[in-house]
Coordinates of C-alpha atoms in Angstrom, one line a residue:
Chain A
M66 CA 121.8 164.3 126.9
I67 CA 118.3 163.7 128.2
F68 CA 118.3 166.9 130.1
N69 CA 119.5 168.9 127.1
Q70 CA 116.6 167.5 125.1
I71 CA 114.1 168.3 127.8
S72 CA 115.4 171.8 128.3
D73 CA 114.9 172.4 124.6
M74 CA 111.4 170.9 124.6
I75 CA 109.7 172.3 127.7
N76 CA 107.3 175.1 127.3
M77 CA 109.3 177.6 129.3
G78 CA 112.3 179.8 129.0
L79 CA 115.6 178.7 130.6
V80 CA 118.7 180.8 130.8
V81 CA 121.9 180.2 132.7
I82 CA 124.2 183.1 133.5
D83 CA 127.5 183.4 135.5
E84 CA 128.6 185.9 138.1
D85 CA 129.6 188.3 135.3
L86 CA 126.1 188.0 133.9
K87 CA 127.5 186.2 130.8
V88 CA 125.0 183.9 129.2
H89 CA 126.0 180.2 129.4
F90 CA 122.8 178.6 128.3
W91 CA 119.8 179.8 126.3
N92 CA 117.1 177.2 125.5
R93 CA 115.1 176.9 122.4
W94 CA 112.0 178.6 124.0
M95 CA 114.1 181.7 124.6
A96 CA 115.5 181.6 121.1
L97 CA 112.0 181.3 119.7
H98 CA 110.5 184.2 121.6
S99 CA 113.5 186.5 121.5
G100 CA 114.6 185.8 118.0
I101 CA 118.1 185.5 119.3
E102 CA 119.8 182.2 118.6
P103 CA 122.0 180.6 121.3
E104 CA 125.1 180.9 119.2
K105 CA 124.7 184.7 119.2
I106 CA 124.0 185.3 122.9
V107 CA 126.0 182.5 124.6
G108 CA 129.3 184.0 126.0
Q109 CA 127.8 187.5 125.8
N110 CA 126.7 189.8 128.6
L111 CA 122.9 189.4 129.2
F112 CA 122.6 193.2 129.6
D113 CA 124.0 193.9 126.2
F114 CA 120.9 192.2 124.8
F115 CA 118.4 193.1 127.5
P116 CA 119.4 196.5 129.0
N117 CA 116.1 196.7 130.8
L118 CA 117.3 194.0 133.2
N119 CA 120.1 196.3 134.4
D120 CA 118.1 197.7 137.4
P121 CA 118.9 197.6 141.1
K122 CA 116.3 195.0 141.9
F123 CA 117.5 192.5 139.3
L124 CA 121.1 193.0 140.4
R125 CA 120.2 192.7 144.1
N126 CA 118.5 189.4 143.4
C127 CA 121.5 188.1 141.4
R128 CA 123.8 189.0 144.2
S129 CA 121.7 187.4 146.8
V130 CA 121.3 184.2 144.9
F131 CA 125.0 183.9 144.5
A132 CA 125.6 184.8 148.2
F133 CA 122.9 182.7 149.8
G134 CA 121.7 180.2 147.3
N135 CA 118.2 181.4 147.7
F136 CA 115.6 181.6 145.0
A137 CA 114.2 184.9 143.7
F138 CA 110.8 185.2 142.3
F139 CA 109.8 187.9 139.8
S140 CA 106.0 187.9 139.9
Q141 CA 104.0 189.1 136.9
K142 CA 101.9 191.3 139.3
L143 CA 104.9 193.5 140.1
H144 CA 107.2 193.1 137.1
R145 CA 104.8 192.3 134.3
Y146 CA 107.8 190.7 132.5
L147 CA 111.6 190.4 132.6
F148 CA 112.2 189.8 128.9
P149 CA 110.3 192.1 126.5
F150 CA 108.9 189.5 124.2
L151 CA 105.9 189.9 122.0
P152 CA 102.8 188.0 123.1
A153 CA 102.8 184.5 121.6
Y154 CA 99.1 184.8 120.7
S155 CA 98.2 187.9 118.8
D156 CA 94.4 187.7 119.1
K157 CA 92.9 190.5 121.1
A158 CA 96.2 191.7 122.5
R159 CA 95.6 193.4 125.8
F160 CA 99.3 193.5 126.4
D161 CA 102.2 194.9 124.4
Y162 CA 104.5 192.3 125.9
M163 CA 104.3 188.7 127.0
Q164 CA 103.4 188.6 130.7
Q165 CA 105.9 186.5 132.6
S166 CA 106.4 184.9 135.9
C167 CA 110.1 184.3 136.4
T168 CA 112.2 182.4 138.9
M169 CA 116.0 182.7 139.6
G170 CA 118.0 180.2 141.6
P171 CA 121.5 178.8 142.1
I172 CA 123.3 176.1 140.2
R173 CA 126.1 174.4 142.1
D174 CA 129.2 172.4 141.2
E175 CA 130.2 169.1 142.9
E176 CA 131.7 171.0 145.8
K177 CA 128.3 172.7 146.3
N178 CA 129.8 176.1 145.3
I179 CA 127.4 178.3 143.3
R180 CA 128.8 178.7 139.9
Y181 CA 125.8 179.9 137.9
I182 CA 122.3 181.0 138.3
F183 CA 119.4 180.0 136.3
L184 CA 116.4 182.0 135.2
S185 CA 113.2 180.3 134.3
V186 CA 110.5 182.2 132.3
N187 CA 106.8 181.3 132.3
D188 CA 104.4 182.8 129.8
V189 CA 101.4 183.8 131.9
T190 CA 99.8 186.2 129.4
E191 CA 96.7 184.2 128.9
V192 CA 95.9 183.7 132.6
V193 CA 96.5 187.3 133.4
N194 CA 94.3 188.3 130.5
Y195 CA 91.4 186.3 132.0
E196 CA 92.2 187.6 135.4
E197 CA 92.1 191.2 134.2
Q198 CA 88.9 190.6 132.3
L199 CA 87.3 189.2 135.4
I200 CA 88.4 192.1 137.5
E201 CA 87.0 194.5 135.0
M202 CA 83.7 192.7 134.7
N203 CA 83.5 192.7 138.4
R204 CA 83.9 196.5 138.5
K205 CA 82.0 197.8 135.5
D206 CA 78.4 198.2 134.7
V207 CA 77.6 196.1 131.6
L208 CA 75.5 198.7 129.8
T209 CA 77.3 202.0 130.4
G210 CA 80.9 200.7 130.9
I211 CA 81.2 203.0 133.9
F212 CA 81.8 201.6 137.4
N213 CA 79.1 199.5 139.0
R214 CA 77.5 199.8 142.3
R215 CA 79.6 197.1 143.9
F216 CA 82.9 198.8 143.0
F217 CA 81.4 202.2 144.1
A218 CA 80.5 200.8 147.5
Q219 CA 84.1 199.7 148.0
K220 CA 85.6 203.0 146.8
I221 CA 83.3 205.2 148.9
Q222 CA 84.4 203.4 152.0
E223 CA 88.1 203.7 151.1
E224 CA 87.8 207.3 150.1
F225 CA 85.9 208.2 153.2
V226 CA 88.5 206.7 155.5
R227 CA 91.3 208.3 153.5
S228 CA 89.7 211.7 153.6
R229 CA 89.1 211.5 157.3
R230 CA 92.7 210.3 158.0
H231 CA 94.3 213.1 156.0
N232 CA 91.6 215.6 157.0
R233 CA 90.8 216.4 153.3
P234 CA 87.5 217.3 151.8
L235 CA 85.4 214.6 150.0
S236 CA 82.1 215.2 148.3
L237 CA 79.5 212.9 146.8
I238 CA 76.9 213.7 144.2
M239 CA 73.9 211.5 143.5
I240 CA 72.3 212.0 140.1
D241 CA 68.9 211.0 138.9
I242 CA 67.7 211.4 135.3
D243 CA 64.3 213.2 135.5
H244 CA 61.3 211.3 134.2
F245 CA 63.5 208.6 132.7
K246 CA 60.7 206.1 132.7
L247 CA 58.9 208.2 130.1
I248 CA 61.7 207.7 127.6
N249 CA 61.5 203.9 128.1
D250 CA 57.7 203.9 127.9
R251 CA 57.5 206.1 124.8
Y252 CA 60.5 204.9 122.7
G253 CA 61.3 201.5 124.1
H254 CA 64.2 200.2 126.2
Q255 CA 66.7 200.2 123.4
V256 CA 66.4 204.0 123.1
G257 CA 66.5 204.2 126.9
D258 CA 69.7 202.1 127.0
E259 CA 71.3 204.3 124.4
A260 CA 70.3 207.4 126.4
L261 CA 71.9 206.0 129.5
K262 CA 75.1 205.2 127.6
A263 CA 75.3 208.6 126.0
F264 CA 74.5 210.3 129.3
S265 CA 77.4 208.4 131.0
T266 CA 79.8 209.3 128.3
R267 CA 78.9 213.0 128.6
V268 CA 79.4 213.0 132.3
L269 CA 82.7 211.2 132.1
K270 CA 83.9 214.0 129.8
R271 CA 83.2 216.6 132.4
I272 CA 84.6 215.0 135.5
R273 CA 88.2 214.3 136.5
K274 CA 90.0 211.0 136.2
T275 CA 90.2 210.7 139.9
D276 CA 86.5 211.0 140.4
V277 CA 84.6 207.7 140.7
F278 CA 81.5 207.7 138.5
A279 CA 79.2 204.8 138.9
R280 CA 75.8 203.5 137.9
Y281 CA 74.0 203.2 141.2
G282 CA 70.7 201.9 140.0
G283 CA 68.4 202.0 136.9
E284 CA 68.7 205.7 136.0
E285 CA 70.5 206.7 139.2
F286 CA 74.2 207.5 139.2
A287 CA 76.7 208.5 141.9
C288 CA 80.0 210.3 141.6
L289 CA 82.6 210.5 144.3
L290 CA 84.7 213.6 144.2
P291 CA 87.9 213.3 146.3
E292 CA 89.6 216.5 147.4
T293 CA 86.5 218.5 146.6
S294 CA 84.5 220.7 148.9
G295 CA 80.7 220.8 148.9
S296 CA 80.7 224.3 147.2
S297 CA 83.0 223.1 144.4
A298 CA 80.8 220.0 144.0
L299 CA 77.8 222.3 143.7
V300 CA 79.5 224.2 140.9
L301 CA 80.2 221.0 139.0
A302 CA 76.7 219.7 139.6
Q303 CA 75.1 222.9 138.3
D304 CA 77.3 222.7 135.3
L305 CA 76.2 219.1 134.7
C306 CA 72.6 220.0 135.0
R307 CA 73.1 222.7 132.3
I308 CA 75.2 220.5 130.0
I309 CA 72.7 217.7 130.1
A310 CA 69.7 220.0 129.6
E311 CA 71.3 221.9 126.7
E312 CA 72.5 218.8 124.8
N313 CA 70.6 217.7 121.8
W314 CA 70.4 214.0 122.4
I315 CA 69.9 211.7 119.4
C316 CA 69.5 208.0 120.4
R317 CA 68.7 205.5 117.7
D318 CA 67.4 208.4 115.5
V319 CA 65.1 209.6 118.3
K320 CA 65.6 213.2 119.5
L321 CA 65.5 213.4 123.2
Q322 CA 65.6 216.0 126.0
M323 CA 67.0 215.1 129.3
T324 CA 67.3 216.9 132.6
I325 CA 68.8 215.7 135.8
S326 CA 68.4 216.2 139.5
I327 CA 71.5 216.2 141.7
G328 CA 71.9 215.8 145.5
I329 CA 75.3 216.8 147.0
A330 CA 76.9 216.1 150.3
E331 CA 80.3 216.8 151.7
R332 CA 81.9 214.7 154.4
Q333 CA 81.5 216.3 157.8
P334 CA 83.7 215.5 160.8
D335 CA 80.7 214.1 162.7
M336 CA 79.9 211.5 160.1
A337 CA 80.5 208.0 161.4
D338 CA 81.0 206.3 158.1
S339 CA 80.4 206.5 154.3
D340 CA 76.8 205.4 154.8
A341 CA 76.1 208.7 156.6
L342 CA 77.5 210.6 153.6
L343 CA 75.4 208.6 151.2
K344 CA 72.3 209.3 153.3
K345 CA 72.9 213.0 153.2
A346 CA 73.4 213.0 149.4
D347 CA 70.3 210.9 149.0
D348 CA 68.3 213.4 151.2
A349 CA 69.5 216.3 149.0
L350 CA 68.6 214.4 145.9
Y351 CA 65.1 213.8 147.2
E352 CA 64.8 217.5 147.7
A353 CA 66.2 218.3 144.2
K354 CA 63.8 215.9 142.6
S355 CA 60.9 217.9 144.0
G356 CA 61.7 220.7 141.5
R357 CA 63.8 218.7 139.0
N358 CA 66.7 220.0 136.8
Q359 CA 68.5 221.4 139.8
A360 CA 71.3 220.6 142.2
I361 CA 70.9 220.8 145.9
L362 CA 73.8 220.8 148.4
Y363 CA 72.9 219.3 151.8
D364 CA 73.5 221.7 154.5
Chain B
M183 CA 109.7 156.6 166.1
A184 CA 113.2 158.1 166.2
D185 CA 114.3 159.8 169.3
V186 CA 113.5 163.4 168.9
Q187 CA 114.5 164.6 172.3
F188 CA 117.3 167.1 172.2
S189 CA 119.9 166.8 174.8
N190 CA 121.1 170.0 176.4
L191 CA 124.4 169.6 174.6
E192 CA 122.6 169.3 171.2
K193 CA 120.6 172.3 172.0
D194 CA 123.7 174.2 172.8
I195 CA 125.4 173.1 169.6
L196 CA 122.3 174.1 167.6
Q197 CA 122.2 177.5 169.4
E198 CA 125.9 178.1 168.6
L199 CA 125.5 177.0 165.0
M200 CA 122.5 179.4 164.6
N201 CA 124.5 182.2 166.2
I202 CA 127.3 181.7 163.6
G203 CA 124.8 181.2 160.7
F204 CA 122.7 184.2 161.5
G205 CA 125.8 186.3 162.2
Q206 CA 127.1 185.5 158.7
A207 CA 123.7 186.0 157.2
A208 CA 123.5 189.5 158.8
A209 CA 127.0 190.4 157.6
D210 CA 126.4 189.2 154.1
L211 CA 123.0 191.0 153.9
A212 CA 124.8 194.2 154.8
Q213 CA 127.6 193.5 152.3
V214 CA 125.7 192.0 149.4
I215 CA 122.5 194.0 149.3
D216 CA 123.2 196.9 151.7
L217 CA 120.6 195.8 154.2
S218 CA 121.6 196.4 157.8
I219 CA 119.8 194.0 160.0
E220 CA 120.2 192.8 163.6
L221 CA 119.2 189.3 164.5
S222 CA 118.7 188.3 168.1
V223 CA 120.1 185.2 169.7
P224 CA 117.8 182.4 168.5
D225 CA 115.4 180.6 170.7
I226 CA 114.9 176.9 170.2
Q227 CA 111.8 174.9 171.1
L228 CA 110.4 171.5 170.3
F229 CA 106.6 171.1 170.2
K230 CA 103.9 169.0 168.6
A231 CA 103.2 170.0 165.1
S232 CA 99.5 170.4 165.8
D233 CA 100.4 172.9 168.6
L234 CA 101.9 175.5 166.2
R235 CA 99.0 177.9 166.7
D236 CA 99.5 178.0 170.5
H237 CA 103.2 178.1 170.1
I238 CA 103.1 181.2 167.9
A239 CA 100.3 182.8 169.8
N240 CA 102.6 182.7 172.9
E241 CA 105.3 184.5 171.0
V242 CA 103.4 187.4 169.4
D243 CA 101.2 190.2 170.7
S244 CA 97.8 189.0 169.8
E245 CA 96.3 192.5 169.9
T246 CA 98.2 193.6 166.8
E247 CA 97.5 192.8 163.2
F248 CA 100.2 190.9 161.4
S249 CA 101.5 190.2 158.0
L250 CA 102.9 186.8 157.5
V251 CA 105.3 185.7 154.9
E252 CA 105.4 181.9 154.4
Q253 CA 108.0 179.9 152.5
Y254 CA 108.8 176.2 152.3
F255 CA 112.4 175.1 152.3
L256 CA 113.1 171.6 151.1
G257 CA 116.4 169.7 151.7
K258 CA 117.4 167.3 154.3
F259 CA 116.5 170.2 156.5
K260 CA 112.9 170.5 155.5
G261 CA 110.1 172.7 156.8
I262 CA 108.5 176.1 156.7
A263 CA 109.8 179.6 157.4
L264 CA 107.3 182.1 158.8
L265 CA 108.2 185.8 158.9
V266 CA 105.9 187.8 161.1
F267 CA 105.7 191.6 160.6
P268 CA 103.4 194.1 162.1
A269 CA 100.8 194.8 159.4
K270 CA 102.0 198.4 159.1
A271 CA 105.5 197.4 158.2
G272 CA 104.6 196.9 154.5
K273 CA 104.6 200.7 153.9
Q274 CA 108.1 201.1 155.5
L275 CA 109.5 198.2 153.5
V276 CA 108.3 199.8 150.3
S277 CA 110.5 202.8 151.0
L278 CA 113.3 200.6 152.3
F279 CA 113.4 198.8 149.0
G280 CA 113.2 201.9 147.0
L281 CA 110.1 200.6 145.2
Q282 CA 108.7 203.5 143.1
D283 CA 107.1 206.3 145.0
Q284 CA 103.5 205.7 144.3
R285 CA 101.6 207.7 146.9
N286 CA 99.0 208.5 144.4
A287 CA 98.7 205.1 143.0
P288 CA 95.3 203.3 143.3
S289 CA 95.0 201.6 146.7
E290 CA 95.0 198.1 145.2
R291 CA 98.3 198.9 143.5
L292 CA 99.8 200.2 146.8
E293 CA 98.6 197.1 148.6
L294 CA 100.3 195.0 146.0
L295 CA 103.6 197.0 146.4
E296 CA 103.5 196.4 150.1
K297 CA 102.9 192.7 149.6
E298 CA 105.7 192.5 147.1
A299 CA 108.0 194.4 149.4
M300 CA 107.2 191.9 152.2
I301 CA 107.7 189.0 149.9
E302 CA 111.0 190.4 148.7
V303 CA 112.4 191.0 152.1
G304 CA 111.0 187.7 153.4
N305 CA 112.6 185.8 150.5
I306 CA 116.0 187.3 151.1
L307 CA 115.9 187.1 154.9
I308 CA 114.7 183.5 154.9
G309 CA 117.1 182.6 152.2
A310 CA 120.0 184.1 154.0
C311 CA 119.2 182.5 157.4
V312 CA 118.2 179.1 156.1
G313 CA 121.0 179.1 153.6
K314 CA 123.7 179.8 156.1
I315 CA 122.5 177.2 158.6
T316 CA 122.2 174.5 156.0
E317 CA 125.5 175.5 154.5
L318 CA 127.1 174.9 157.9
L319 CA 125.4 171.6 158.1
N320 CA 126.5 170.6 154.6
D321 CA 123.0 170.5 153.2
V322 CA 121.5 172.3 150.2
V323 CA 117.8 173.4 150.1
I324 CA 115.4 174.6 147.5
Y325 CA 112.6 177.0 148.2
S326 CA 109.0 177.5 147.2
P327 CA 107.8 180.9 146.2
P328 CA 107.0 182.9 149.3
R329 CA 103.4 183.8 150.0
V330 CA 102.2 186.7 152.0
M331 CA 99.1 186.8 154.2
I332 CA 97.6 189.6 156.2
Q333 CA 95.7 187.9 158.9
D334 CA 95.5 186.8 162.4
V335 CA 98.8 184.9 162.9
C336 CA 97.1 182.6 165.4
N337 CA 95.2 181.0 162.5
S338 CA 98.3 179.5 161.1
T339 CA 98.6 175.8 160.7
L340 CA 101.4 173.7 159.4
P341 CA 101.0 172.1 156.0
K342 CA 100.0 168.5 156.4
N343 CA 102.2 167.3 153.5
L344 CA 105.3 168.4 155.4
F345 CA 104.1 168.0 159.0
D346 CA 102.3 165.1 160.5
P347 CA 100.1 166.8 163.1
D348 CA 101.0 164.2 165.7
S349 CA 104.8 164.4 165.3
M350 CA 107.2 166.8 166.8
A351 CA 108.5 169.9 165.1
I352 CA 111.4 172.1 166.0
S353 CA 111.1 175.9 166.0
M354 CA 114.0 178.3 165.9
K355 CA 112.9 181.8 166.5
T356 CA 114.8 185.0 166.1
V357 CA 113.8 188.6 166.4
F358 CA 115.1 190.8 163.5
H359 CA 115.4 194.5 163.4
F360 CA 116.2 196.7 160.3
E361 CA 118.5 199.4 161.3
Q362 CA 117.6 201.9 158.5
Q363 CA 114.0 201.7 159.4
E364 CA 112.2 201.1 162.7
I365 CA 111.0 197.7 161.6
S366 CA 111.1 194.6 163.8
G367 CA 109.6 191.2 163.3
Q368 CA 110.0 187.6 164.1
L369 CA 111.4 184.8 162.0
F370 CA 110.3 181.2 162.8
L371 CA 112.1 178.4 161.1
I372 CA 110.1 175.3 161.7
A373 CA 111.6 172.0 160.7
N374 CA 109.6 168.8 160.5
H375 CA 110.1 165.5 162.3
E376 CA 112.3 163.9 159.7
S377 CA 114.6 166.9 159.8
I378 CA 115.0 166.6 163.6
S379 CA 116.7 163.2 163.4
W380 CA 118.9 164.5 160.5
L381 CA 119.6 167.6 162.4
K382 CA 120.9 165.7 165.4
T383 CA 123.3 163.7 163.2
A384 CA 124.4 166.8 161.3
L385 CA 125.0 168.7 164.6
H386 CA 127.3 166.0 165.8
A387 CA 129.2 166.0 162.5
F388 CA 129.5 169.8 162.8
M389 CA 131.0 169.5 166.3
E390 CA 133.5 166.9 165.1
Q391 CA 135.2 169.5 163.0
Y392 CA 136.2 171.2 166.2
E393 CA 137.1 168.2 168.3

């Protein structure tokens, strides 16, 4: 009696199923979040109500729990959820479904034979929400919303190693907005900030999803181009120079002209690490800046 | 302190029991979840809990990087299971378990899949081996969620809440090998001091069935 009350009061889902996957117990939490009352589901096959569970991994775990009496853990990280419930709190819904961490284990009779298995369901939506926000904050530049330098530093190392391992091309472009300081000095930082945002948005439109575009410093940006040769990167860079120069920028009612200088480098077999690639792109950028509004490929 | 010395006879019984248990575990794994696995004859050793590091360092190749799956089991038989894989095994396990082909997934997602594959295989393998042994000894255990670590195995220590560093622990080691894939690793079942006394009693009870 006590345990029946507890199982209906605890803030987690509890389900008991038998070897034929028929539901034997469905606590109030499950009823609340699924909208399915116990009377309706008890005695029925779980898959009739939740066909998404009918996958090899879920079945493998059911079989192993019945055979070995072990526990199975369905982490939110891999599964997101087992039961497609709506998030309990609707504010700022990042997720379409409640994120769950679930456990499955054996229930034995007096002879220690496994008769049933239980499933417990924990709502971890809020925690995951915070976690994802933190991860994002850690990766993104506050002003422009593109990647920050920290994330870029990590990606360039990974991509460098990957490109070397698979012997695939990798290029890097470094972008500097010409005379950006003048915009700040003449129109104030708010206009300058708007310009940086607008510029980032425009570049994002031109590059691929797999390219890693980051704010490297004040008005300096870097873009990592996997699977791209230096000559293709040069084409992109020249295109970017043209797009940015031709655009009529209006930031906070101020009309602006912007041009950019770009330095490009492609990974070479003799480069020891990603720092060497960065150095070459930086050198090329230095050269490009001497003339401005141009892209230079390091050779 | 209870006598924790194992007589040769007791060691033989335990060895035999583990042979039976692991044999059943391997057969069931093949039958239940289609996982063909070979488990070597177990090796049993007693050592001081604080010496775990040295104990494991002796057993593994310290040059290689390892992934470690760790899971507690709690019954009368109580302790920790450590599954040691070469670090590169994660990738092979992902394909063994038919986890989605995500070659183009972001690297952090792939890393996650590898970890999850190791956790999954660890959970099942540990559950099967511990489950069969405890079943033969008429005990029932529960398990903590497995954790996976990619690190230097030699940094492992035993959790103090289960293992008094000054007391003895018993380690049962087996080498496992997946037949579908060229993956091998080691499984250590390390039971704490309390379990040793219980184990001795349970082993004698186990023998009595045959006497």
